[in-house]
Coordinates of C-alpha atoms and ligand atoms in Angstrom, one line a residue:
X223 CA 0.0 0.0 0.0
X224 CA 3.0 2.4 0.9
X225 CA 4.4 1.3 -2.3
X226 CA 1.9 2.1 -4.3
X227 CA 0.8 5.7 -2.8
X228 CA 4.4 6.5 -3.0
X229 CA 4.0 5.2 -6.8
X230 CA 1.3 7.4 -7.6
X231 CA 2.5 10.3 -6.0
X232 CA 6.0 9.8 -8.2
X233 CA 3.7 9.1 -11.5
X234 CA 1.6 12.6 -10.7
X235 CA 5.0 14.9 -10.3
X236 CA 6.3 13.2 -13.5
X237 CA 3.1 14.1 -15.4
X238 CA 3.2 17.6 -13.8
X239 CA 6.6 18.1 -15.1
X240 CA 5.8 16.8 -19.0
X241 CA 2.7 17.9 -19.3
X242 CA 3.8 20.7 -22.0
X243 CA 5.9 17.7 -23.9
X244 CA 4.3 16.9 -26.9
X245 CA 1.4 20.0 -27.2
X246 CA 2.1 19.3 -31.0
X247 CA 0.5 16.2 -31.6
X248 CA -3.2 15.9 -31.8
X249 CA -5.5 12.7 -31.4
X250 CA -7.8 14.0 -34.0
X251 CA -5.2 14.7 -36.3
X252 CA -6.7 12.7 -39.1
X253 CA -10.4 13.2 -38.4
X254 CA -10.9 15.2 -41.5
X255 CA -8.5 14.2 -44.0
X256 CA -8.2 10.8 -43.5
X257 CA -11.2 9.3 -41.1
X258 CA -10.7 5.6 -41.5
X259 CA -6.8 5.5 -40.9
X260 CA -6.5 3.6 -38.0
X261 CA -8.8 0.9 -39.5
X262 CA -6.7 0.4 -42.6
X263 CA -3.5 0.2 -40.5
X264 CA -5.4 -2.3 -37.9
X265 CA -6.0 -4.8 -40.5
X266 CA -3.2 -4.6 -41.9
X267 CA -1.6 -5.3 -38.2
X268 CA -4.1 -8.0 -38.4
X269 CA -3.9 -9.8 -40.9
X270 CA 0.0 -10.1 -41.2
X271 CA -0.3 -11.5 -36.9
X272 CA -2.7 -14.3 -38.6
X273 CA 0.0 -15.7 -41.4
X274 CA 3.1 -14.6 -38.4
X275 CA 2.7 -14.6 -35.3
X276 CA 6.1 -13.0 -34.7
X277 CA 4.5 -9.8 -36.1
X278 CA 3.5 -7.9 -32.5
X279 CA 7.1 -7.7 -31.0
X280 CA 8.3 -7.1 -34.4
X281 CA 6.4 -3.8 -34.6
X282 CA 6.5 -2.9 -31.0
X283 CA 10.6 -3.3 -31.0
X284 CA 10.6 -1.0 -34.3
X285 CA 9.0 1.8 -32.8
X286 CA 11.2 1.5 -29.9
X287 CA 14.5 1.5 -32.1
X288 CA 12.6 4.0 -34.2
X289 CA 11.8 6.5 -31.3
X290 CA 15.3 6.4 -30.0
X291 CA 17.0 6.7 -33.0
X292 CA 16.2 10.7 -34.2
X293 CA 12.9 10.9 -32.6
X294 CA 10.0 9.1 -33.8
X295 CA 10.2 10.1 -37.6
X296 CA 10.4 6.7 -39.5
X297 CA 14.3 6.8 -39.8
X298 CA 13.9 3.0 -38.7
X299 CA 11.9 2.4 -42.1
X300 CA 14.2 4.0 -44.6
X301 CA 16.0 1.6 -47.0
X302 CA 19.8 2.5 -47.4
X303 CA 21.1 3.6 -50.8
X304 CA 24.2 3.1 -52.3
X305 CA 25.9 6.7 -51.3
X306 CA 24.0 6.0 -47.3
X307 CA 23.9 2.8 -44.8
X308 CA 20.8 3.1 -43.3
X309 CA 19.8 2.6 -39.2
X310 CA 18.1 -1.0 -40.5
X311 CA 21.5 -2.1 -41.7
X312 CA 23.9 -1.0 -38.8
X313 CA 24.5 -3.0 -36.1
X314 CA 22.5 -4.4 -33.7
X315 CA 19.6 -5.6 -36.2
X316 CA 19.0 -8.9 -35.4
X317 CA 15.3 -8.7 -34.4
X318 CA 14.3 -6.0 -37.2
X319 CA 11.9 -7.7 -39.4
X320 CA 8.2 -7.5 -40.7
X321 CA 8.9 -3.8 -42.2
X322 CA 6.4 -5.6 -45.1
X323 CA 3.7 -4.8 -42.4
X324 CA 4.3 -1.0 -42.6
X325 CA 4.6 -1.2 -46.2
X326 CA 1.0 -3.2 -46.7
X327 CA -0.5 -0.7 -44.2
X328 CA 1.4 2.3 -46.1
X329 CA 0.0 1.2 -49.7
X330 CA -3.7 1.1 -48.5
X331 CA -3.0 4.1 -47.3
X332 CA -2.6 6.0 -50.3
X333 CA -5.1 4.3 -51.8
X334 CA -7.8 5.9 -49.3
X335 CA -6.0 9.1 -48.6
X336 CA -2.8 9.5 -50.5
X337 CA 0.1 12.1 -49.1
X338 CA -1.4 12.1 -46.2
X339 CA -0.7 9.9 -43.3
X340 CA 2.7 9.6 -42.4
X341 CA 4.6 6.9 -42.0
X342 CA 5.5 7.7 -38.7
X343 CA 2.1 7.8 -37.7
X344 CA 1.6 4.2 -38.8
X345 CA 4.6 3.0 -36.9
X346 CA 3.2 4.3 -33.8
X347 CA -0.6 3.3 -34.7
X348 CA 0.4 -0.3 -35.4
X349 CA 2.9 -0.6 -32.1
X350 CA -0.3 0.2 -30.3
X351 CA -2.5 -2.1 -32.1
X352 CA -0.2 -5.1 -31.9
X353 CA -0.2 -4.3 -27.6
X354 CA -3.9 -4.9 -27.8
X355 CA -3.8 -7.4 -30.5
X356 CA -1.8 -9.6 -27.9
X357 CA -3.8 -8.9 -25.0
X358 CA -2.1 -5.7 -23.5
X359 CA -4.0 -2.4 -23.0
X360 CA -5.3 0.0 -25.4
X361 CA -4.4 3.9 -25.5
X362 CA -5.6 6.8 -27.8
X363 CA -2.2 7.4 -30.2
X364 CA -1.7 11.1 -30.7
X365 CA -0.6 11.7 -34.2
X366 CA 0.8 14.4 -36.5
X367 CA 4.0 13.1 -36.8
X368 CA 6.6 14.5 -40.0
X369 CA 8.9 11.8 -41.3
X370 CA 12.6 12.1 -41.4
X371 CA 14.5 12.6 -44.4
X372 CA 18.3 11.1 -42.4
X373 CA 18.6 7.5 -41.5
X374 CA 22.2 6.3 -40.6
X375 CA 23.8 2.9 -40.1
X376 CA 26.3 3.5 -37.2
X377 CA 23.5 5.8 -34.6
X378 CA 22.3 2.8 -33.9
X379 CA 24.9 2.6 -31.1
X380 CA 22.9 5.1 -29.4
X381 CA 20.3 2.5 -28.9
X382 CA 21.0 1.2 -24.7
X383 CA 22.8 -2.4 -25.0
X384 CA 21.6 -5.5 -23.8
X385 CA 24.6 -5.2 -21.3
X386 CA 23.7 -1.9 -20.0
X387 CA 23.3 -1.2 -16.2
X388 CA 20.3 0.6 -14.6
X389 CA 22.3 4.2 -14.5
X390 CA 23.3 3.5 -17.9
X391 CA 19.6 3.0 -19.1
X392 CA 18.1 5.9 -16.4
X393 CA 20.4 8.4 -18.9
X394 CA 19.6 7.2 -21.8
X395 CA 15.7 7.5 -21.3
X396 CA 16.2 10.5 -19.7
X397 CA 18.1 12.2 -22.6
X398 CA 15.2 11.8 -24.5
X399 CA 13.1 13.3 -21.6
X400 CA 12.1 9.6 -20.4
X401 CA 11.2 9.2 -16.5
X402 CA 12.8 6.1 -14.4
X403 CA 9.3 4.8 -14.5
X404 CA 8.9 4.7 -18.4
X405 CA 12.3 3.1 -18.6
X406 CA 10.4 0.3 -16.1
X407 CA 7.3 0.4 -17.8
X408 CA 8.6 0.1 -21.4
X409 CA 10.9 -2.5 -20.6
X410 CA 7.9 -4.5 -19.9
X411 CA 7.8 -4.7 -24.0
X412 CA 9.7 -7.2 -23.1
X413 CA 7.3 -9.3 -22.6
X414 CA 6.5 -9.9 -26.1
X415 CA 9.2 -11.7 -28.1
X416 CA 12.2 -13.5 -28.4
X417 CA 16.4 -12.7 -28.0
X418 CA 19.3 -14.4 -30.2
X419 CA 22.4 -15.7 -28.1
X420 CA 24.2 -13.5 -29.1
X421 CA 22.6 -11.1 -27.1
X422 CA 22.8 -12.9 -23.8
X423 CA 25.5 -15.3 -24.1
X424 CA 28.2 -12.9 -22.7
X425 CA 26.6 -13.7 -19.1
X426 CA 26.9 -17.8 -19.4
X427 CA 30.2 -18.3 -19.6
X428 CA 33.9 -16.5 -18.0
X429 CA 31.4 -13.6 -16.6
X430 CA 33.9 -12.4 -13.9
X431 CA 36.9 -13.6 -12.4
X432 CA 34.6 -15.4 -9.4
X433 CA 31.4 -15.9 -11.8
X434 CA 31.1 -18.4 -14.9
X435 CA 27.6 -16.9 -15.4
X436 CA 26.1 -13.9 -14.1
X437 CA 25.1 -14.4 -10.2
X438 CA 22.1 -12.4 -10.7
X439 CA 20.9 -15.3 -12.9
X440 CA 18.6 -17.7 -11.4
X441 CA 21.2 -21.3 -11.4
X442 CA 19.2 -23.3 -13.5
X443 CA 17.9 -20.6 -16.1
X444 CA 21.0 -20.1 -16.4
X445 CA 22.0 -23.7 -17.0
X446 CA 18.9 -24.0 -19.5
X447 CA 20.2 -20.7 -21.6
X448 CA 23.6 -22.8 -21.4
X449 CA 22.0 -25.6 -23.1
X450 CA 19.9 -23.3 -26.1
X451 CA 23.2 -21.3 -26.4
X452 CA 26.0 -24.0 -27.0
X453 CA 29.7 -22.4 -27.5
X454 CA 30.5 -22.4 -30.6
X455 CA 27.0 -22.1 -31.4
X456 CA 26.3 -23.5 -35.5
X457 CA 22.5 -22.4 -34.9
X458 CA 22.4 -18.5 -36.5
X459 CA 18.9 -18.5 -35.0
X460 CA 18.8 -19.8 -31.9
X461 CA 17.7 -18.1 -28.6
X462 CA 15.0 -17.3 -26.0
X463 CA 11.9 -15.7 -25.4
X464 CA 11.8 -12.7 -23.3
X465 CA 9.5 -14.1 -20.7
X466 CA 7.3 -17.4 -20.8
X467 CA 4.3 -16.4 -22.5
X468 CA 6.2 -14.6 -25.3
X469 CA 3.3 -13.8 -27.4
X470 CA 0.8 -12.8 -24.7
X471 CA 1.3 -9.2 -23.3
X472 CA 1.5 -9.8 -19.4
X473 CA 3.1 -9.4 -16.4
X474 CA 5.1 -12.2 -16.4
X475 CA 8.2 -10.1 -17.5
X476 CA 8.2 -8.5 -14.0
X477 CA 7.7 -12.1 -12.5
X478 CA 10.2 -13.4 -13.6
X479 CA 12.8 -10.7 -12.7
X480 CA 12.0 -11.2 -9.0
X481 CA 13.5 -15.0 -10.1
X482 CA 16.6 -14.2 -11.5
X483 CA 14.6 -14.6 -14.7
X484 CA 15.5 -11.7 -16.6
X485 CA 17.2 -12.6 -19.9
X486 CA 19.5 -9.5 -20.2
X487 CA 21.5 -7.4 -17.9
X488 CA 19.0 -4.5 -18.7
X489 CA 16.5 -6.2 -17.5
X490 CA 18.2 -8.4 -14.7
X491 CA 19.4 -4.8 -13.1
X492 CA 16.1 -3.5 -12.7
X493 CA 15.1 -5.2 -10.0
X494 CA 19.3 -5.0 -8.4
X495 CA 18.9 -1.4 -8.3
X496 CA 17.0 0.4 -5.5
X497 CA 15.7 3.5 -7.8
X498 CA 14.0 0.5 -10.1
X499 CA 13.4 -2.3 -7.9
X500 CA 10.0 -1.2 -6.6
X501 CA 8.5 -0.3 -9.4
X502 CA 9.7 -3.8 -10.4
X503 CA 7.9 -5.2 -7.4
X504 CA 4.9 -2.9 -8.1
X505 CA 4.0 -3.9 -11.7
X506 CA 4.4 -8.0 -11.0
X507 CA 1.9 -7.7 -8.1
X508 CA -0.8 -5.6 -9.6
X509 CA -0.7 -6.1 -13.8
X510 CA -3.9 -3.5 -13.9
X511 CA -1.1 -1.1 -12.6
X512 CA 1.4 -1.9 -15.1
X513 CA -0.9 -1.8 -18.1
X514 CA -1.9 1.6 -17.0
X515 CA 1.7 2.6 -16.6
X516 CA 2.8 1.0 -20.1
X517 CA -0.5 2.8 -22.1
X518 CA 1.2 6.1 -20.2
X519 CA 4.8 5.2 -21.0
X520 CA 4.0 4.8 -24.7
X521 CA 2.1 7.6 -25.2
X522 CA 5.5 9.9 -24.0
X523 CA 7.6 7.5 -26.2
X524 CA 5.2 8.4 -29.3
X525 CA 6.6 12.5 -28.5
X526 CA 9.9 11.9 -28.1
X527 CA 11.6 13.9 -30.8
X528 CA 8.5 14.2 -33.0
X529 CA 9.2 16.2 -36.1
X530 CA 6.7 18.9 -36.5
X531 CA 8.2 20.1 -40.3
X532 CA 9.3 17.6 -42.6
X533 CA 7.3 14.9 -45.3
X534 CA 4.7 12.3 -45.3
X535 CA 6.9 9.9 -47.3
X536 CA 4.5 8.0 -49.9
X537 CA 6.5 5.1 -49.9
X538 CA 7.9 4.5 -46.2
X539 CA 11.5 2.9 -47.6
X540 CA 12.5 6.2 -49.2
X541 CA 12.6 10.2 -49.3
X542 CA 10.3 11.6 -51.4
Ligands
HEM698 C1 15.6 -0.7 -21.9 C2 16.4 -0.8 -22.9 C3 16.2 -2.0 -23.9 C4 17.2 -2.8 -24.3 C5 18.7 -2.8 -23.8 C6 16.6 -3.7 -25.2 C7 17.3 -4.7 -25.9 C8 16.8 -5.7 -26.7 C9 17.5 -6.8 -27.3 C10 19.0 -7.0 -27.2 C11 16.6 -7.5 -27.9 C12 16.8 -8.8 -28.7 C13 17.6 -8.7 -30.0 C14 17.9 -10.0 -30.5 O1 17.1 -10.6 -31.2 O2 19.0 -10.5 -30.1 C15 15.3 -7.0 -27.7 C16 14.1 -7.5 -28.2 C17 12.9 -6.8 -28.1 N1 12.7 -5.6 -27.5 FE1 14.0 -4.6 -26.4 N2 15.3 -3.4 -25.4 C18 15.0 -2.3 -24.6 C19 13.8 -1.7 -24.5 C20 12.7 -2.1 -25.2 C21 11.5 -1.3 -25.3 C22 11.3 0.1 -24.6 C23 10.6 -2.0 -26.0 C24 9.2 -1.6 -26.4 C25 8.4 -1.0 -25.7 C26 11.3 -3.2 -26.4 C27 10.7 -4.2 -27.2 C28 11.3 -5.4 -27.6 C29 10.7 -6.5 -28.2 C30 9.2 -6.6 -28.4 C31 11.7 -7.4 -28.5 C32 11.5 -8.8 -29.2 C33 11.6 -8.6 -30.7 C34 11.3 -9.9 -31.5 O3 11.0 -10.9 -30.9 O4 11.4 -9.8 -32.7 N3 12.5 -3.2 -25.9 N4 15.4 -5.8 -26.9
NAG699 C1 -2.6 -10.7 -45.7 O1 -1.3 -11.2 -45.3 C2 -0.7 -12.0 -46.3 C3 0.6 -12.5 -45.8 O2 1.5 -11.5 -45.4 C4 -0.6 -11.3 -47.6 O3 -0.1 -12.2 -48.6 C5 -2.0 -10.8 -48.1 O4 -1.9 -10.0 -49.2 C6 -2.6 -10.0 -47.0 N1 -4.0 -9.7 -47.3 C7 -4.6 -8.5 -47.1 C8 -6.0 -8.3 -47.4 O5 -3.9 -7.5 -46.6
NAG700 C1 21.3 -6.1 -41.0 O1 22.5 -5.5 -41.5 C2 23.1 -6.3 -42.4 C3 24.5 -5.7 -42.7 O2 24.4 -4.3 -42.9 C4 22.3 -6.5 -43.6 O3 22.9 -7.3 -44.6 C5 20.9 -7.1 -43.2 O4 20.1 -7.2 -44.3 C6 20.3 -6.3 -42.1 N1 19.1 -7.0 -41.7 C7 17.9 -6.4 -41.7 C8 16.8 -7.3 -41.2 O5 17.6 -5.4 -42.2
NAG701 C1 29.5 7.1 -37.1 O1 30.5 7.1 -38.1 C2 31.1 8.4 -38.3 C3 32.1 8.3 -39.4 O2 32.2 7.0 -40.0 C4 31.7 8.9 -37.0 O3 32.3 10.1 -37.2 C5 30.7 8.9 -35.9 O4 31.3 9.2 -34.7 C6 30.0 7.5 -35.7 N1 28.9 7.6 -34.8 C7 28.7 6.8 -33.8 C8 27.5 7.0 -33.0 O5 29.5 5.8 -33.6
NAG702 C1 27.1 0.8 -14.6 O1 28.1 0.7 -15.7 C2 29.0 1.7 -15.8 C3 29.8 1.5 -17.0 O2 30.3 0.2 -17.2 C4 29.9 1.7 -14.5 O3 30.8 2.7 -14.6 C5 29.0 1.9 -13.3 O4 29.7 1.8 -12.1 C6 27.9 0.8 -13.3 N1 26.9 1.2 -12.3 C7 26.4 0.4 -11.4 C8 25.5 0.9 -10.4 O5 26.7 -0.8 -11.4
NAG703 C1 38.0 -16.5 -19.5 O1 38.6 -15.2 -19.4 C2 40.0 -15.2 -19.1 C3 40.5 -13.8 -18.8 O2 39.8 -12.8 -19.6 C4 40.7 -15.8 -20.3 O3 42.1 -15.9 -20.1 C5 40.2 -17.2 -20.5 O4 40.7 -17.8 -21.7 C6 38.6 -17.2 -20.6 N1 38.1 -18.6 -20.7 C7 37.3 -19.0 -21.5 C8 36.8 -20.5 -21.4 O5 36.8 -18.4 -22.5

């Protein structure tokens, strides 16, 4: 109970403090020009989860890489071109995929209302729809979004590591005016999909001098990830899920922290470090609490950086 009124109290300041962020985005943006956008973006979503049902943490990661790379503007969706690398070939692209969702949604788009919605706009729409689609909570998506014209390979490394303490993940949400409790709440997004080894396996084997694997990790997880992540490894796509119902948008993530369940050191130090640790707590008791939080959490990651000048790209893979 103490928890959670200090919680709330934490979560009121934090709006108080933000509530100018964002003033240019609108949830009626498309009321008059384009009226049935979120429909033709929601089936879209939908039918592509039917044939794949990696599709939700596909999208949702993408507007996380997208936001945090130049703001959300859709740099995430540009194609490179032979004088530029682009952000979806540099390096930590492993679990980038299903950009032929964007482009289905994009194309019926400008059928219906052409040069109108941008593509940024759909990235966000269809990261809320494919929270709902797998059970999570619903929010309105503010929209009015400008894509960017700038995509580039190496800023990628701007995106927080796998291997990244709690510190190191409180600065980098907060230099892009993110609290400590969106960084908890976002990481929850977790909770949906699936990791390669290769961005785990440094905490299974020669961890420290006194650790083989990381002492945060529950003994046996630890042993199982051992077993999926053999050394040398012939398996390009072999892995884990990020929590045990991997395409049902829960709880669980939180859950399993408490275990020493967490699959990377991101998530893992969460719940070591004191400023995190009981909002950790908070969200695996009460999951009404963390879907409120998450809905919040993704509404200020839909502002971050938003682009009030630029294009609606027609075709979401290049400039105009
Ligand atoms: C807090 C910092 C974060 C770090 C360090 C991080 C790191 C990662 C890494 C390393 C992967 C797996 C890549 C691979 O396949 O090997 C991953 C997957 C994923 N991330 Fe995060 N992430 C963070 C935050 C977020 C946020 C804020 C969201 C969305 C709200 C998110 C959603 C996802 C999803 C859904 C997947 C699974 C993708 C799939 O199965 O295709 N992550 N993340
Ligand atoms: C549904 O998705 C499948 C597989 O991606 C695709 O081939 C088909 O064209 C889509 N249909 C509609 C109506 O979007
Ligand atoms: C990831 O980057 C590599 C190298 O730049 C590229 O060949 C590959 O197509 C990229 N993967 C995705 C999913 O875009
Ligand atoms: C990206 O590469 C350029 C030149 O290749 C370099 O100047 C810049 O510092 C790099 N940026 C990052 C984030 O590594
Ligand atoms: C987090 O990582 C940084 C960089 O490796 C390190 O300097 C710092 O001491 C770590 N902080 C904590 C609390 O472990
Ligand atoms: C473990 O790390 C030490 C020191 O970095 C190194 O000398 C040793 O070869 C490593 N062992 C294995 C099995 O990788």
């Amino acid at each position: 109970m103490a928890f959670k009124m200090m919680y709330i109290l934490l979560v009121v300041l934090v709006v108080e403090i933000n509530s100018k962020a964002g003033a240019i985005l609108d949830a009626h943006y498309y009321d008059k020009t384009c009226p049935q956008a979120e429909d033709i973006i929601n089936q879209a979503v939908r039918n592509a989860t039917i044939y794949d049902p990696k599709v939700p943490a596909r999208i949702l990661r993408m507007f996380f890489h997208d936001c945090f790379i130049r703001g959300c503007d859709a740099s995430v969706l540009l194609d490179s071109t032979p004088e530029n690398k682009a952000e979806k070939d540099g390096p930590p692209n492993v679990s980038l995929a299903a950009f032929y969702v964007i482009d289905d949604a994009k194309t019926k788009l400008e059928q219906s209302c052409p040069k109108t919605v941008s593509c940024a706009d759909t990235l966000a729409i269809a990261a809320r729809d494919v929270v709902v689609l797998s059970g999570g909570p619903h929010w309105t998506v503010l929209k009015g979004r400008k894509d960017g014209r700038t995509s580039i390979a190496n800023e990628t490394l701007n995106l927080p590591a796998p291997s990244s303490n709690t510190s190191q993940l409180i600065q980098s949400f907060s230099q892009r005016s993110l609290s400590t409790k969106d960084l908890v709440a976002l990481s929850g997004g977790h909770t949906l999909g699936f990791s390669h080894c290769s961005s785990f396996e440094a905490r299974l084997r020669n961890f420290s001098a006194t650790h083989d694997a990381d002492p945060s990790f529950d003994p046996q997880f630890a042993a199982d990830l051992k077993k999926k992540c053999p050394k040398p490894n012939s398996d390009r796509n072999a892995g884990e899920f990020l929590d045990s119902t991997s395409s049902v948008f829960d709880n669980d993530y939180y859950r399993r922290i408490l275990v020493g369940k967490g699959v990377f050191v991101s998530d893992q130090s969460l719940f070591a470090d004191y400023r995190t640790r009981w909002i950790v707590e908070a969200f695996a008791r009460d999951q009404g609490l963390f879907f409120k939080e998450f809905a919040d959490s993704m509404v200020r990651l839909g502002n971050v950086g938003v682009k009030e000048s630029g294009e609606v790209r027609v075709n979401c893979r290049v400039v105009n």
